[in-house]
Amino acid sequence: MSVNLLKGLYCGLTKPFPCAYLPDKNEQLLVVTQSPMDAERYQILLAMGFRRNGSDVYRPYCNQCQACESVRVDVDAFSPDRRQRRVLAKNQDVILRIEHQFQPHHFDLYCRYISARHRDGGMYPPSESQLTHFAKASWLPMILLCLYRGKTLLACAITDETPQAYSALYTFFDPDEDKRSLGTLGVLMQLEAAKTRAKKWLYLGYQIDACKKMNYKTQYHPYERYSDGAWQRFTGAAT
């Protein structure tokens, strides 16, 4: 079935360019250049280590480096640890709303987040057109898992949905609410929503062990990492 769904899939390799995560490295991307893409085909590609940026589907393909490993969490088997339970407890006044279109308050929060947390990154300076181009795919409906306290938007997780999985594309949150651990809360809410929708996996993107900003992805057990063409499982006892 998977083979049939990927018929007509063609990929191209980009030229090397400076890696955004490892300063001393260059990276190359394997990019899907021609394919009738939809949620079912994308699900197969997620399981092969691919991700998306807008409508473009890609995965790292670097000759001298295999640091990027896709991470996914087993939704049914996941159990929050002590720290994650504390995060849930101190956010009992937060509610989850599922939305499908960006509104001005989403853009306002995004701009505040990027300006406060990622001035050194490729998404600065932030703009509405930049976020829209990055978040939307012509072949996949957009889902926004939004966390509110009353009428105030605290966090927004842009999430892709396939028949068997959720994939966390990007999360931004109120940079002035450090005590709430909104990054952690965003992942926990995605896991809860995925379980409600009977999804098997939550994909969290690429883990690079040498990049401290990415280490949060291995804190949700059990999880799997895509390495050398196969998924390897990692477990940890919740405390």
Tab-separated table of C-alpha atoms in Angstrom:
chain	number	residue	atom	x	y	z
A	1	MET	CA	0.000	0.000	0.000
A	2	SER	CA	2.789	2.440	0.933
A	3	VAL	CA	4.634	1.730	-2.304
A	4	ASN	CA	1.535	2.431	-4.372
A	5	LEU	CA	0.850	5.690	-2.551
A	6	LEU	CA	4.380	6.918	-3.248
A	7	LYS	CA	4.295	6.215	-6.972
A	8	GLY	CA	5.302	9.318	-8.889
A	9	LEU	CA	7.470	10.595	-6.028
A	10	TYR	CA	10.530	12.506	-7.230
A	11	CYS	CA	13.142	14.187	-5.045
A	12	GLY	CA	15.961	16.636	-5.604
A	13	LEU	CA	19.021	17.522	-3.524
A	14	THR	CA	19.784	21.113	-2.593
A	15	LYS	CA	23.241	22.614	-2.741
A	16	PRO	CA	25.111	22.731	0.607
A	17	PHE	CA	24.342	25.764	2.772
A	18	PRO	CA	25.244	26.783	6.360
A	19	CYS	CA	23.494	24.669	8.967
A	20	ALA	CA	21.063	26.617	11.133
A	21	TYR	CA	21.792	24.467	14.202
A	22	LEU	CA	25.454	23.433	14.043
A	23	PRO	CA	27.562	26.505	13.192
A	24	ASP	CA	30.578	24.550	11.943
A	25	LYS	CA	28.548	22.429	9.525
A	26	ASN	CA	26.867	22.726	6.156
A	27	GLU	CA	23.601	20.975	5.397
A	28	GLN	CA	21.776	19.627	2.366
A	29	LEU	CA	18.110	18.775	2.021
A	30	LEU	CA	16.390	16.035	0.083
A	31	VAL	CA	13.259	17.795	-1.200
A	32	VAL	CA	10.173	16.259	-2.782
A	33	THR	CA	10.001	17.989	-6.151
A	34	GLN	CA	7.077	16.174	-7.749
A	35	SER	CA	4.345	14.164	-6.078
A	36	PRO	CA	0.549	14.228	-5.684
A	37	MET	CA	0.799	15.075	-1.982
A	38	ASP	CA	-1.969	14.625	0.592
A	39	ALA	CA	-2.262	13.709	4.296
A	40	GLU	CA	-1.965	9.962	3.687
A	41	ARG	CA	1.172	10.271	1.567
A	42	TYR	CA	2.643	12.744	4.018
A	43	GLN	CA	2.071	10.253	6.826
A	44	ILE	CA	4.238	7.718	4.991
A	45	LEU	CA	6.949	10.330	4.459
A	46	LEU	CA	6.853	11.369	8.133
A	47	ALA	CA	7.595	7.730	8.976
A	48	MET	CA	10.627	7.996	6.653
A	49	GLY	CA	12.061	10.999	8.466
A	50	PHE	CA	10.579	13.799	6.332
A	51	ARG	CA	9.057	17.104	7.498
A	52	ARG	CA	7.449	20.036	5.771
A	53	ASN	CA	7.948	23.784	5.424
A	54	GLY	CA	4.854	25.291	3.834
A	55	SER	CA	3.930	22.968	0.982
A	56	ASP	CA	7.521	21.710	0.610
A	57	VAL	CA	8.384	18.283	2.054
A	58	TYR	CA	12.030	17.561	2.901
A	59	ARG	CA	14.512	15.769	5.116
A	60	PRO	CA	18.198	16.393	5.906
A	61	TYR	CA	20.598	14.562	3.595
A	62	CYS	CA	24.141	15.457	4.628
A	63	ASN	CA	27.176	13.430	3.557
A	64	GLN	CA	29.349	14.053	6.602
A	65	CYS	CA	26.706	14.394	9.296
A	66	GLN	CA	23.722	12.396	10.530
A	67	ALA	CA	22.984	14.527	13.601
A	68	CYS	CA	19.343	15.233	12.671
A	69	GLU	CA	17.071	12.410	13.817
A	70	SER	CA	13.292	12.601	13.606
A	71	VAL	CA	11.529	12.049	16.946
A	72	ARG	CA	8.026	10.740	17.589
A	73	VAL	CA	6.173	10.009	20.844
A	74	ASP	CA	3.980	6.932	21.361
A	75	VAL	CA	0.700	8.651	22.241
A	76	ASP	CA	-1.063	5.748	23.988
A	77	ALA	CA	1.989	4.700	25.985
A	78	PHE	CA	2.969	8.225	27.070
A	79	SER	CA	2.684	9.072	30.750
A	80	PRO	CA	3.749	12.486	32.118
A	81	ASP	CA	6.637	12.507	34.555
A	82	ARG	CA	6.722	14.463	37.814
A	83	ARG	CA	7.862	17.725	36.198
A	84	GLN	CA	5.256	17.483	33.459
A	85	ARG	CA	2.527	16.808	36.013
A	86	ARG	CA	3.578	19.978	37.836
A	87	VAL	CA	3.279	21.930	34.583
A	88	LEU	CA	-0.253	20.601	34.085
A	89	ALA	CA	-1.176	21.422	37.694
A	90	LYS	CA	-0.089	25.067	37.508
A	91	ASN	CA	-1.987	25.572	34.232
A	92	GLN	CA	-5.393	24.350	35.308
A	93	ASP	CA	-6.825	27.738	34.363
A	94	VAL	CA	-5.796	27.205	30.716
A	95	ILE	CA	-8.196	25.794	28.136
A	96	LEU	CA	-7.494	24.297	24.726
A	97	ARG	CA	-9.310	25.536	21.627
A	98	ILE	CA	-8.830	24.080	18.158
A	99	GLU	CA	-8.822	26.732	15.435
A	100	HIS	CA	-8.095	26.677	11.711
A	101	GLN	CA	-7.240	30.224	10.630
A	102	PHE	CA	-4.773	32.832	11.801
A	103	GLN	CA	-6.283	35.934	13.348
A	104	PRO	CA	-4.572	39.210	14.343
A	105	HIS	CA	-4.013	38.023	17.926
A	106	HIS	CA	-2.132	34.947	16.623
A	107	PHE	CA	0.199	37.171	14.601
A	108	ASP	CA	0.685	39.555	17.535
A	109	LEU	CA	1.744	36.687	19.809
A	110	TYR	CA	4.023	35.233	17.131
A	111	CYS	CA	5.810	38.566	16.660
A	112	ARG	CA	6.279	38.997	20.410
A	113	TYR	CA	7.639	35.459	20.727
A	114	ILE	CA	10.146	35.698	17.863
A	115	SER	CA	11.321	39.169	18.931
A	116	ALA	CA	11.870	38.016	22.522
A	117	ARG	CA	13.263	34.504	21.995
A	118	HIS	CA	14.726	34.186	18.499
A	119	ARG	CA	16.370	37.432	17.407
A	120	ASP	CA	19.388	35.362	16.365
A	121	GLY	CA	17.354	33.009	14.152
A	122	GLY	CA	16.204	32.893	10.563
A	123	MET	CA	12.621	33.871	11.463
A	124	TYR	CA	13.657	37.322	12.717
A	125	PRO	CA	12.327	39.881	11.978
A	126	PRO	CA	8.866	38.266	12.147
A	127	SER	CA	6.053	39.039	9.722
A	128	GLU	CA	2.552	37.805	8.943
A	129	SER	CA	3.523	36.718	5.434
A	130	GLN	CA	6.483	34.748	6.768
A	131	LEU	CA	4.352	32.826	9.279
A	132	THR	CA	1.582	32.170	6.766
A	133	HIS	CA	4.006	30.891	4.118
A	134	PHE	CA	5.728	28.624	6.646
A	135	ALA	CA	2.582	27.248	8.284
A	136	LYS	CA	0.202	26.610	5.400
A	137	ALA	CA	0.342	23.739	2.910
A	138	SER	CA	-1.871	23.731	-0.157
A	139	TRP	CA	-2.564	20.004	0.322
A	140	LEU	CA	-3.205	19.887	4.101
A	141	PRO	CA	-5.739	21.691	6.321
A	142	MET	CA	-4.139	23.812	9.020
A	143	ILE	CA	-4.857	23.031	12.675
A	144	LEU	CA	-4.024	25.460	15.479
A	145	LEU	CA	-4.068	24.053	18.997
A	146	CYS	CA	-4.497	27.262	20.984
A	147	LEU	CA	-4.140	27.686	24.741
A	148	TYR	CA	-6.194	30.444	26.348
A	149	ARG	CA	-6.538	31.897	29.794
A	150	GLY	CA	-9.934	33.498	29.546
A	151	LYS	CA	-9.793	35.502	26.303
A	152	THR	CA	-6.004	35.814	26.348
A	153	LEU	CA	-4.031	33.640	23.929
A	154	LEU	CA	-1.023	32.150	25.732
A	155	ALA	CA	0.284	29.677	23.154
A	156	CYS	CA	-0.398	28.374	19.664
A	157	ALA	CA	0.806	25.008	18.348
A	158	ILE	CA	0.625	24.670	14.556
A	159	THR	CA	-0.098	20.974	14.131
A	160	ASP	CA	-0.453	18.725	11.092
A	161	GLU	CA	-2.962	15.880	11.131
A	162	THR	CA	-2.643	12.631	9.204
A	163	PRO	CA	-4.850	9.537	9.587
A	164	GLN	CA	-2.619	8.029	12.303
A	165	ALA	CA	-0.540	10.908	13.613
A	166	TYR	CA	-0.171	14.496	14.683
A	167	SER	CA	2.980	16.344	13.675
A	168	ALA	CA	4.103	19.400	15.656
A	169	LEU	CA	5.149	21.958	13.050
A	170	TYR	CA	5.812	25.007	15.230
A	171	THR	CA	4.752	26.371	18.610
A	172	PHE	CA	4.942	29.967	19.790
A	173	PHE	CA	3.885	31.341	23.155
A	174	ASP	CA	3.802	34.330	25.489
A	175	PRO	CA	7.445	35.118	26.329
A	176	ASP	CA	6.392	36.857	29.555
A	177	GLU	CA	4.831	33.719	31.063
A	178	ASP	CA	7.998	31.774	31.907
A	179	LYS	CA	6.543	30.299	35.103
A	180	ARG	CA	3.891	28.437	33.124
A	181	SER	CA	6.439	26.431	31.041
A	182	LEU	CA	4.265	26.979	27.983
A	183	GLY	CA	6.596	25.099	25.644
A	184	THR	CA	6.177	21.961	27.718
A	185	LEU	CA	2.454	22.590	28.093
A	186	GLY	CA	2.110	22.900	24.314
A	187	VAL	CA	3.564	19.423	23.768
A	188	LEU	CA	1.419	17.946	26.547
A	189	MET	CA	-1.715	19.460	25.019
A	190	GLN	CA	-0.772	18.095	21.604
A	191	LEU	CA	-0.372	14.647	23.145
A	192	GLU	CA	-3.747	14.959	24.850
A	193	ALA	CA	-5.417	16.098	21.627
A	194	ALA	CA	-3.722	13.291	19.680
A	195	LYS	CA	-5.007	10.729	22.156
A	196	THR	CA	-8.526	12.138	21.925
A	197	ARG	CA	-8.332	11.757	18.142
A	198	ALA	CA	-6.999	8.162	18.453
A	199	LYS	CA	-3.619	8.993	16.898
A	200	LYS	CA	-0.723	6.581	17.280
A	201	TRP	CA	2.127	9.111	17.101
A	202	LEU	CA	3.028	12.708	17.813
A	203	TYR	CA	5.984	13.726	15.639
A	204	LEU	CA	8.156	16.423	17.234
A	205	GLY	CA	10.561	17.178	14.401
A	206	TYR	CA	14.321	16.717	14.397
A	207	GLN	CA	16.484	16.069	17.438
A	208	ILE	CA	20.095	17.247	17.356
A	209	ASP	CA	21.852	16.210	20.545
A	210	ALA	CA	24.473	18.953	20.240
A	211	CYS	CA	21.769	21.639	20.028
A	212	LYS	CA	20.445	22.469	23.512
A	213	LYS	CA	17.288	24.119	22.118
A	214	MET	CA	16.130	20.725	20.819
A	215	ASN	CA	16.759	18.573	23.875
A	216	TYR	CA	13.190	18.993	25.143
A	217	LYS	CA	12.032	16.516	22.489
A	218	THR	CA	13.505	13.548	24.337
A	219	GLN	CA	11.672	14.306	27.589
A	220	TYR	CA	8.413	12.618	26.572
A	221	HIS	CA	8.555	8.868	27.117
A	222	PRO	CA	8.386	6.509	25.397
A	223	TYR	CA	9.692	8.071	22.201
A	224	GLU	CA	11.374	6.825	19.040
A	225	ARG	CA	14.223	8.231	16.956
A	226	TYR	CA	14.693	7.617	13.243
A	227	SER	CA	18.314	6.559	12.767
A	228	ASP	CA	19.970	4.685	9.895
A	229	GLY	CA	16.628	4.106	8.206
A	230	ALA	CA	14.853	2.584	11.222
A	231	TRP	CA	12.978	3.717	14.322
A	232	GLN	CA	14.690	3.039	17.645
A	233	ARG	CA	12.643	3.112	20.834
A	234	PHE	CA	13.679	4.847	24.065
A	235	THR	CA	11.810	4.397	27.319
A	236	GLY	CA	12.032	6.101	30.672
A	237	ALA	CA	10.114	5.525	33.858
A	238	ALA	CA	7.724	8.361	34.729
A	239	THR	CA	8.300	9.642	38.269
